[in-house]
PDB file of C-alpha atoms in Angstrom:
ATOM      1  CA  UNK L 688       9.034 -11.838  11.271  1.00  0.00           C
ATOM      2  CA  UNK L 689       9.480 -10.025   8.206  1.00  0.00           C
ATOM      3  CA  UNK L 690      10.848  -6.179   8.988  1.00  0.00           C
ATOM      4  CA  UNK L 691      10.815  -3.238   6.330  1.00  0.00           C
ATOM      5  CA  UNK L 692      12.787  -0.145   7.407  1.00  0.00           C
ATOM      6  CA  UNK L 693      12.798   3.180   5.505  1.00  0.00           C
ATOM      7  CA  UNK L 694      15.605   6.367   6.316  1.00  0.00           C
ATOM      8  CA  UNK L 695      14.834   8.691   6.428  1.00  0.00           C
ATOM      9  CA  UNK L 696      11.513   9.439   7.754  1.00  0.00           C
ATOM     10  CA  UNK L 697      11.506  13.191   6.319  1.00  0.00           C
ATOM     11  CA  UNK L 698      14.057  14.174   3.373  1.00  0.00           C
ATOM     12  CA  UNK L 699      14.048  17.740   2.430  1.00  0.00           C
ATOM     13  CA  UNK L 700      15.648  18.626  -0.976  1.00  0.00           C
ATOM     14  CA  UNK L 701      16.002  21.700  -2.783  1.00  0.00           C
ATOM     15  CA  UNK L 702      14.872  21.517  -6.451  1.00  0.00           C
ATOM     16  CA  UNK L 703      17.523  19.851  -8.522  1.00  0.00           C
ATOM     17  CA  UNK L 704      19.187  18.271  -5.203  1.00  0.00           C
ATOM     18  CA  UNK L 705      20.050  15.186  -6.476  1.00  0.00           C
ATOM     19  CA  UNK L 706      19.584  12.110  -2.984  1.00  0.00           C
ATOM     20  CA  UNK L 707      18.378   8.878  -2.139  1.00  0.00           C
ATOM     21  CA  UNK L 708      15.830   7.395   0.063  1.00  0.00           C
ATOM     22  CA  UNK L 709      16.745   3.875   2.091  1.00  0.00           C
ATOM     23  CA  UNK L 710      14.529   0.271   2.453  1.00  0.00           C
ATOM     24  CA  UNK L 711      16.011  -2.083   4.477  1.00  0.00           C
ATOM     25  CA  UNK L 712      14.323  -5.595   4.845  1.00  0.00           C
ATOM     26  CA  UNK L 713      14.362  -9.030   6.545  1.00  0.00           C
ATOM     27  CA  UNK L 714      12.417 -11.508   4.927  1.00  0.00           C
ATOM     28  CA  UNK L 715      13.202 -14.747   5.242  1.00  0.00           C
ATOM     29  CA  UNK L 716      12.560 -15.393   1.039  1.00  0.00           C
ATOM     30  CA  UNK L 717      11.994 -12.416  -1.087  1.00  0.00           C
ATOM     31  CA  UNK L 718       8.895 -12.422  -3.508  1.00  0.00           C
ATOM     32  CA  UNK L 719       9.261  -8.767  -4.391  1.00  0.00           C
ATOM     33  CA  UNK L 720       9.538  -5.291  -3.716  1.00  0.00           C
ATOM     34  CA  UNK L 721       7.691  -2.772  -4.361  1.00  0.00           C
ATOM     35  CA  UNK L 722       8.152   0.773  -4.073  1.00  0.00           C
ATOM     36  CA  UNK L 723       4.714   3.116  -4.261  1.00  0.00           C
ATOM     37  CA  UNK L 724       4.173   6.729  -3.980  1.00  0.00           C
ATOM     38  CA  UNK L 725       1.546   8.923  -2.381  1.00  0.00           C
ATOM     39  CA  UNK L 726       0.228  12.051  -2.122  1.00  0.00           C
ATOM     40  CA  UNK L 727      -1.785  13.253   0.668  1.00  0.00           C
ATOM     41  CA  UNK L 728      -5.024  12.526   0.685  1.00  0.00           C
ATOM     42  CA  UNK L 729      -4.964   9.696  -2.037  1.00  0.00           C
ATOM     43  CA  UNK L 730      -3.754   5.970  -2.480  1.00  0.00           C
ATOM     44  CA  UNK L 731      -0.541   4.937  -3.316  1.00  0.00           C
ATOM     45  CA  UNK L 732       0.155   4.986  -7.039  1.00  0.00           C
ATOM     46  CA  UNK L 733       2.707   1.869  -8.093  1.00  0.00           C
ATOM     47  CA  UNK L 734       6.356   2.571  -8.985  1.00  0.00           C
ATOM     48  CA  UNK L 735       8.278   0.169  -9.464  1.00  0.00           C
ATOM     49  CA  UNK L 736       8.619  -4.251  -8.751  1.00  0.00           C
ATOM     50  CA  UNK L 737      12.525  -5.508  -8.312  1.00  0.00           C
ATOM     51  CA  UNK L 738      12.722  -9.306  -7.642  1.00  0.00           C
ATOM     52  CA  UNK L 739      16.232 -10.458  -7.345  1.00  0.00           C
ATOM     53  CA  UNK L 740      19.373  -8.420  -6.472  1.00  0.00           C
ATOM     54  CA  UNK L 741      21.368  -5.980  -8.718  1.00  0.00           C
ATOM     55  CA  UNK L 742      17.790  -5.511 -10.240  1.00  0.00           C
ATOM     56  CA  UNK L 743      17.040  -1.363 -11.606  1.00  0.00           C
ATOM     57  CA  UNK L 744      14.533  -0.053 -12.833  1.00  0.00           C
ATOM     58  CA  UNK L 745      13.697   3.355 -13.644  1.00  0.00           C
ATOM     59  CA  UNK L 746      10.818   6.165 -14.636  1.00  0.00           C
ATOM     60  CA  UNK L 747      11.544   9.672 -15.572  1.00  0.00           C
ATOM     61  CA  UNK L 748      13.565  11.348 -12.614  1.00  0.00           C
ATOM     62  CA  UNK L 749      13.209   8.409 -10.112  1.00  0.00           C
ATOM     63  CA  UNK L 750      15.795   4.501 -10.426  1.00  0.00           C
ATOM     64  CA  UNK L 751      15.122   1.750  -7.983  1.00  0.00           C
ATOM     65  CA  UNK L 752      18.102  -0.451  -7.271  1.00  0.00           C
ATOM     66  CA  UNK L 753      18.076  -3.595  -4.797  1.00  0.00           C
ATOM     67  CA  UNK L 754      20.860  -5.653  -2.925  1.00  0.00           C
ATOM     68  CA  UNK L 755      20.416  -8.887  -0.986  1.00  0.00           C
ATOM     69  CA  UNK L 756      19.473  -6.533   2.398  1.00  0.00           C
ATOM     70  CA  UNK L 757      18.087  -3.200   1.409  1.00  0.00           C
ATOM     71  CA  UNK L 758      16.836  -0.871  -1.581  1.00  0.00           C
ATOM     72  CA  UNK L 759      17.264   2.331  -2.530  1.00  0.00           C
ATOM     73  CA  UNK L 760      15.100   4.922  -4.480  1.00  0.00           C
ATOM     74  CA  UNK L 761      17.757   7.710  -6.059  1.00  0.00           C
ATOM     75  CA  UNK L 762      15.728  10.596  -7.284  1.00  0.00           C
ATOM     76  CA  UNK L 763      17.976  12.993  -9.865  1.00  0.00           C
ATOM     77  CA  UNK L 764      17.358  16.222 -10.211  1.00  0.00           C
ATOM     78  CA  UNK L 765      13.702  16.440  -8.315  1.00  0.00           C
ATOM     79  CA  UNK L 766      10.991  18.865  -8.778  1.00  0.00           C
ATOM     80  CA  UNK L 767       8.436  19.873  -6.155  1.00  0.00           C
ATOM     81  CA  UNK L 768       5.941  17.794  -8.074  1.00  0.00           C
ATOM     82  CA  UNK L 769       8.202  15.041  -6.859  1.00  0.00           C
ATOM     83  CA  UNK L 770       7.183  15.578  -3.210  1.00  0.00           C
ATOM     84  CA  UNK L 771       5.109  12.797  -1.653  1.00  0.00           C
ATOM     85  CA  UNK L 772       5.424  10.223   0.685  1.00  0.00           C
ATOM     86  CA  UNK L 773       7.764   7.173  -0.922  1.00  0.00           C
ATOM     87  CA  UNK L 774       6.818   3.866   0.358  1.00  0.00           C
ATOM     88  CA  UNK L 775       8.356   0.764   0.170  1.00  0.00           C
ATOM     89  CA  UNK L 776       6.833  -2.793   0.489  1.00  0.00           C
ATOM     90  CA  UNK L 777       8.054  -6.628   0.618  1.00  0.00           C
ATOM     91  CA  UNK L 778       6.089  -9.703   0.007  1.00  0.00           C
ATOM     92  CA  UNK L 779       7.639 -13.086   1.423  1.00  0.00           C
ATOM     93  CA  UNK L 780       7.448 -16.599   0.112  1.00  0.00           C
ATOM     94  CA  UNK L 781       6.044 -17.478   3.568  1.00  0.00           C
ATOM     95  CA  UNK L 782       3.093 -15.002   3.569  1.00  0.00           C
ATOM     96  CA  UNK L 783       1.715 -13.394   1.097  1.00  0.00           C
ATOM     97  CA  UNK L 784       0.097 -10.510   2.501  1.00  0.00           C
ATOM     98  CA  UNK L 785       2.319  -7.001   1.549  1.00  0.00           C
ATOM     99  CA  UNK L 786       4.803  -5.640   4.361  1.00  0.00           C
ATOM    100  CA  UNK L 787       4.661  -1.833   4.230  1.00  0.00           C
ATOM    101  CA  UNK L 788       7.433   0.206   5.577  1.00  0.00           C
ATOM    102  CA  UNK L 789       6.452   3.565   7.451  1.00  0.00           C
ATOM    103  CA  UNK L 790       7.245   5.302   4.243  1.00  0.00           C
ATOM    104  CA  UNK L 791       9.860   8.779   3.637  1.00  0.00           C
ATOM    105  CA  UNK L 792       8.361  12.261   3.471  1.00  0.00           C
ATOM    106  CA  UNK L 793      10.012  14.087   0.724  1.00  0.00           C
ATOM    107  CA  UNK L 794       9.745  17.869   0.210  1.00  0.00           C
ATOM    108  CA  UNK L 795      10.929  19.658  -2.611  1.00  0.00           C
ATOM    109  CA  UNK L 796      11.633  23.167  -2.517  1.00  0.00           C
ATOM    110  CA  UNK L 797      11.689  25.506  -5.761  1.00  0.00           C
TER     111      UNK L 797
ATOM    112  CA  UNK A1124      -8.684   1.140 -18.338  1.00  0.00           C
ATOM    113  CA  UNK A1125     -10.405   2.692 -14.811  1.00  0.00           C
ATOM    114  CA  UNK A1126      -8.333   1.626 -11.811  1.00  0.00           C
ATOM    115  CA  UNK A1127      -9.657   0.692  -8.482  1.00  0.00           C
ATOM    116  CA  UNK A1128     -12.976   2.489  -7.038  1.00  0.00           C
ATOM    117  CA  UNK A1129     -13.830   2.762  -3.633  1.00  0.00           C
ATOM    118  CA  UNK A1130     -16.663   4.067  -2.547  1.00  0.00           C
ATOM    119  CA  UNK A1131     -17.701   5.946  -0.092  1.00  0.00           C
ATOM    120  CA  UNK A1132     -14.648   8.474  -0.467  1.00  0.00           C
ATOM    121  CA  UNK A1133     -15.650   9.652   2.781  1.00  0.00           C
ATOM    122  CA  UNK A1134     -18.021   9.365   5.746  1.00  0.00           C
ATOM    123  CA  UNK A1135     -18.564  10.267   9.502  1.00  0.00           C
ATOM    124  CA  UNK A1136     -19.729   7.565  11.964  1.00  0.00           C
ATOM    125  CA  UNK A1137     -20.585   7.101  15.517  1.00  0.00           C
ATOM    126  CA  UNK A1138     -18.933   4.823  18.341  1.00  0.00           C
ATOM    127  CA  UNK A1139     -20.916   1.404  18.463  1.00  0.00           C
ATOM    128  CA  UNK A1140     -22.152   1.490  14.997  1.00  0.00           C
ATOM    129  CA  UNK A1141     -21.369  -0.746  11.654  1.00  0.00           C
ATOM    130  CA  UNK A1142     -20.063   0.727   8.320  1.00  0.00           C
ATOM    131  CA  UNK A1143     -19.548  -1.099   4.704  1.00  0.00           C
ATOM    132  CA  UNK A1144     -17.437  -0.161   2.768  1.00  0.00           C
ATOM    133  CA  UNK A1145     -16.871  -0.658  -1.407  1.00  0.00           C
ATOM    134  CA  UNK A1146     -14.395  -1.833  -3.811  1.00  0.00           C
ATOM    135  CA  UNK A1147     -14.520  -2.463  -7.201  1.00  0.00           C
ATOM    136  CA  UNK A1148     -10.941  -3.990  -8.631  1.00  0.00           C
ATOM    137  CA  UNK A1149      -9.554  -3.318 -12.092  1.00  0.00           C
ATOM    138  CA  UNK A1150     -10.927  -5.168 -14.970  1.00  0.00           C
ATOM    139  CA  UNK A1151      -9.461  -8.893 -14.983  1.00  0.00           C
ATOM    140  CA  UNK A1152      -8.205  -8.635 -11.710  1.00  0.00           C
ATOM    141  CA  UNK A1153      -9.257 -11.519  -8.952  1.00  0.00           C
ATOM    142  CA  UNK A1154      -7.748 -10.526  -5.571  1.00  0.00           C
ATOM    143  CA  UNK A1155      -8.590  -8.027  -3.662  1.00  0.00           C
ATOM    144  CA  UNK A1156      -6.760  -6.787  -0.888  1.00  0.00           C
ATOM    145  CA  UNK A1157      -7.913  -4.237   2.409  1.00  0.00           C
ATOM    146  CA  UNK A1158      -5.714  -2.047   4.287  1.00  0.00           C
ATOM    147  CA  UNK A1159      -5.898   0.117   7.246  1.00  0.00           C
ATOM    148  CA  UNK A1160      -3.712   3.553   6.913  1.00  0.00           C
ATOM    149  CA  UNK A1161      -3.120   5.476  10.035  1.00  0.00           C
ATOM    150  CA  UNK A1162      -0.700   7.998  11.026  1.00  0.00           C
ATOM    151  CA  UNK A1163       0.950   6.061  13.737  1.00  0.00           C
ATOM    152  CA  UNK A1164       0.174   2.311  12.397  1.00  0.00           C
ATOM    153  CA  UNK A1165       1.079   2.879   8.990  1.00  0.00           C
ATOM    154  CA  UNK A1166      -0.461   0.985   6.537  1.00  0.00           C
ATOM    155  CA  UNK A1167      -1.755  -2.238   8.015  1.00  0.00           C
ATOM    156  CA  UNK A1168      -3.119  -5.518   5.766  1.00  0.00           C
ATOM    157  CA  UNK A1169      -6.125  -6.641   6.670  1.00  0.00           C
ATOM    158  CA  UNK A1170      -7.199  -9.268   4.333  1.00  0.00           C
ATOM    159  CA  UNK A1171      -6.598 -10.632   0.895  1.00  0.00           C
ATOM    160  CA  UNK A1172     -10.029 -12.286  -1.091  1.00  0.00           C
ATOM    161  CA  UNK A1173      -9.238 -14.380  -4.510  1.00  0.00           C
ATOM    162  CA  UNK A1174     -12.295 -15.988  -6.039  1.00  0.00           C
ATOM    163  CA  UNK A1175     -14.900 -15.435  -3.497  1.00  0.00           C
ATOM    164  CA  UNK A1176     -12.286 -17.030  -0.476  1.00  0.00           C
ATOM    165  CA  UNK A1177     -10.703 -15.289   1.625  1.00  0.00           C
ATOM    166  CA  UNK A1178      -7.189 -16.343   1.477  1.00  0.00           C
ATOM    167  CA  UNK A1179      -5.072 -14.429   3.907  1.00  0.00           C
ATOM    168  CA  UNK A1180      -6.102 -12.315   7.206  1.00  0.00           C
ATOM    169  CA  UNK A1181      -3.713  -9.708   8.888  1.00  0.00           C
ATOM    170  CA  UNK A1182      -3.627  -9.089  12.725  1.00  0.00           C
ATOM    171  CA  UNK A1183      -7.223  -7.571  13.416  1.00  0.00           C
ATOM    172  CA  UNK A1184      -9.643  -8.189  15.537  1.00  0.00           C
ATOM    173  CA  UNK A1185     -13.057 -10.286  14.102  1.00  0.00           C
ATOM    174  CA  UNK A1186     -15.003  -7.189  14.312  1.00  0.00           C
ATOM    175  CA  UNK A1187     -13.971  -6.185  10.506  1.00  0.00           C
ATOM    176  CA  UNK A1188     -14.888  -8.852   8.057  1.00  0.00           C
ATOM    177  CA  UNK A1189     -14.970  -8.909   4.461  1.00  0.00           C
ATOM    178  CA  UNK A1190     -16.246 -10.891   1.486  1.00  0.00           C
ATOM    179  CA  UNK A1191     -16.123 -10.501  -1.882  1.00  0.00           C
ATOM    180  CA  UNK A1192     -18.552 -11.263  -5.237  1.00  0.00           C
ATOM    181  CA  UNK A1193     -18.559 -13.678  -7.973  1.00  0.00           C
ATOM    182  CA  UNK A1194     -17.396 -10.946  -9.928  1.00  0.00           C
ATOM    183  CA  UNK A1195     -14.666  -9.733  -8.079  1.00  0.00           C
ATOM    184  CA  UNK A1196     -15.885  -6.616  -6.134  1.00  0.00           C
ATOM    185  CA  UNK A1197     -15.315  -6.769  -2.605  1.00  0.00           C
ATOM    186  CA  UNK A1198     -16.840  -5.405   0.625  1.00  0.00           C
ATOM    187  CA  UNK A1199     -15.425  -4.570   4.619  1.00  0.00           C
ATOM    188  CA  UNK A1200     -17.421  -4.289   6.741  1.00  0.00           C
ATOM    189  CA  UNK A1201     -16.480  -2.980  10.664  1.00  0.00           C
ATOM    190  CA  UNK A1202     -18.657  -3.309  13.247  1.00  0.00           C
ATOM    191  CA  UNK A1203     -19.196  -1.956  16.603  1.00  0.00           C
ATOM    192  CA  UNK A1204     -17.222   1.360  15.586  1.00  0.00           C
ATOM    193  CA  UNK A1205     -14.321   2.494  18.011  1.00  0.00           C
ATOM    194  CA  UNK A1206     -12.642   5.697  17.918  1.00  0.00           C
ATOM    195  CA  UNK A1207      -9.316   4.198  16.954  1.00  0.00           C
ATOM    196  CA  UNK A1208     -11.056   2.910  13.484  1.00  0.00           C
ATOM    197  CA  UNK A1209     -10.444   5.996  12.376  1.00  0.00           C
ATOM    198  CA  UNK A1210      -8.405   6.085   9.413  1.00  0.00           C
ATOM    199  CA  UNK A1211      -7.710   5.521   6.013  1.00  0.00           C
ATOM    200  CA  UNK A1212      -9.063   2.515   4.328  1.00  0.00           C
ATOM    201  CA  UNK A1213      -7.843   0.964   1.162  1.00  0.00           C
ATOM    202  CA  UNK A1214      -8.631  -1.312  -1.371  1.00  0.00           C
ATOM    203  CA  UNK A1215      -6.190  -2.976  -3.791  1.00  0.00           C
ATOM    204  CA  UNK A1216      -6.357  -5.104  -6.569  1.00  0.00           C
ATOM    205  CA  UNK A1217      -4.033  -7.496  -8.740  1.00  0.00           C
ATOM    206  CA  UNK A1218      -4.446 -10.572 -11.105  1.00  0.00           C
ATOM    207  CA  UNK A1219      -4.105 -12.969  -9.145  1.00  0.00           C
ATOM    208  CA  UNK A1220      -2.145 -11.720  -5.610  1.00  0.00           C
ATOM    209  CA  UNK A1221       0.637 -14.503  -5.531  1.00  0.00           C
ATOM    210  CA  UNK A1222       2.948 -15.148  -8.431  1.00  0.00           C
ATOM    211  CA  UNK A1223       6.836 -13.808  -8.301  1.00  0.00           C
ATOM    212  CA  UNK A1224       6.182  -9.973  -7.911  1.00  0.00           C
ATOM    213  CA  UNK A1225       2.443  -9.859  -8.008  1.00  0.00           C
ATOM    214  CA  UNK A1226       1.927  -6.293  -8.143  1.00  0.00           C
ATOM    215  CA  UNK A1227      -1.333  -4.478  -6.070  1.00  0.00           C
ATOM    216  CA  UNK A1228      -2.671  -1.364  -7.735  1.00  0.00           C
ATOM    217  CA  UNK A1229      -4.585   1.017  -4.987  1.00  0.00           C
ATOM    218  CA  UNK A1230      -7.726   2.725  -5.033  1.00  0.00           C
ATOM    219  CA  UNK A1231      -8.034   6.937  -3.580  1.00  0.00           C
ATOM    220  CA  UNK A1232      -9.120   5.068  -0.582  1.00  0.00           C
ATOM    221  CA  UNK A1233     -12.726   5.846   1.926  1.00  0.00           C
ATOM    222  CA  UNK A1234     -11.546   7.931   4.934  1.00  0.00           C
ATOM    223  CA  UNK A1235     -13.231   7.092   7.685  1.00  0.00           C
ATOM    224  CA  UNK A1236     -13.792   9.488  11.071  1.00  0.00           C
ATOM    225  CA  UNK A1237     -15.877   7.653  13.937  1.00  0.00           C
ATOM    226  CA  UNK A1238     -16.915  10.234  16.964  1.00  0.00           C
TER     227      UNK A1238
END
């Protein structure tokens, strides 16, 4: 059964605190994976799609980079606007419904 | 370009009753996908509807169904309201929902509190 993992559950950064937040996955054919953020109260707004490893991508502060196992979401330099919930999500070959990890809580501090 | 719309944004039902809920996908986009966000569950797929069919079904019990309209918008309905419906209900939307990387874009979601 396909498994998405994300460490760690709460991250707490001061502004300009430089860190990364995990994804680790078992699928048994990757399709993609997404990463999504949201703030309280709303939907989650779309990031970023990686398909194959040693894929990046990035936006403004935030770069999305993905191995055979697990991805990672390195935020540079963050901002409080930056805090939200990060959530990552897999879709397998096998089924094509979306596989939502439990998501990391970031806080930035000024 | 407006992005997805759900509708109600929020509402207050009792145990036993039904509720329907709204989605209207992004221009151009055929599947439309429902998810239940709670604290402890996470978010949760429900089902996935692509031309009228519905096309994939999460882990949920028959008593929330869905269906969706020749031109694309897409309804849930839950019936016989329980307490643990409460949550967070979401509509998505992409092109086509299969494809390498078929990306979903979310609505603001209907929050739902049954009492």
């Amino acid at each position: 059964e396909d498994q998405v993992t994300q460490s760690p559950e709460a991250l707490r950064l001061q502004e300009g605190e430089s860190s990364s937040l995990n994804c680790s996955y078992t699928v048994s054919g990757l399709r993609g994976l997404f990463w999504y953020r949201q703030d309280p109260g709303k939907g989650p707004e779309f990031l970023f799609t990686l398909y194959s490893a040693g894929e990046e991508k990035e936006k403004e502060r935030l770069k999305a980079t993905l191995t055979k196992k697990e991805s990672f979401l390195h935020i540079t330099a963050p901002k409080p606007e930056d805090s939200a919930t990060y959530l990552c999500a897999v879709r397998d070959y096998n089924n094509n419904d979306m596989r939502f990890g439990a998501g990391t809580r970031l806080t930035v501090k000024p | 370009k407006a992005g997805v719309t759900q509708t109600p944004r929020y509402l207050i039902k009792t145990r036993g009753q039904q509720v329907t809920l709204s989605c209207s996908p992004i221009s151009g986009h055929r599947s439309v996908s429902w998810y239940q966000q709670t604290p402890g569950q996470g978010l949760q797929f429900l089902f996935e509807y692509f031309s009228e069919t519905q096309r994939n079904k999460g882990n949920f019990p028959g008593r929330f169904s869905g269906r969706q309209f020749s031109n694309s918008r897409s309804e849930m309905n839950v019936s016989t309201l329980e307490l643990g419906d409460s949550a967070l209900y979401l509509c998505a939307s992409s092109k086509t929902g299969t494809g390498i990387g078929n990306t979903i874009y979310f609505g603001e979601g209907s929050w739902l509190t049954v009492v």
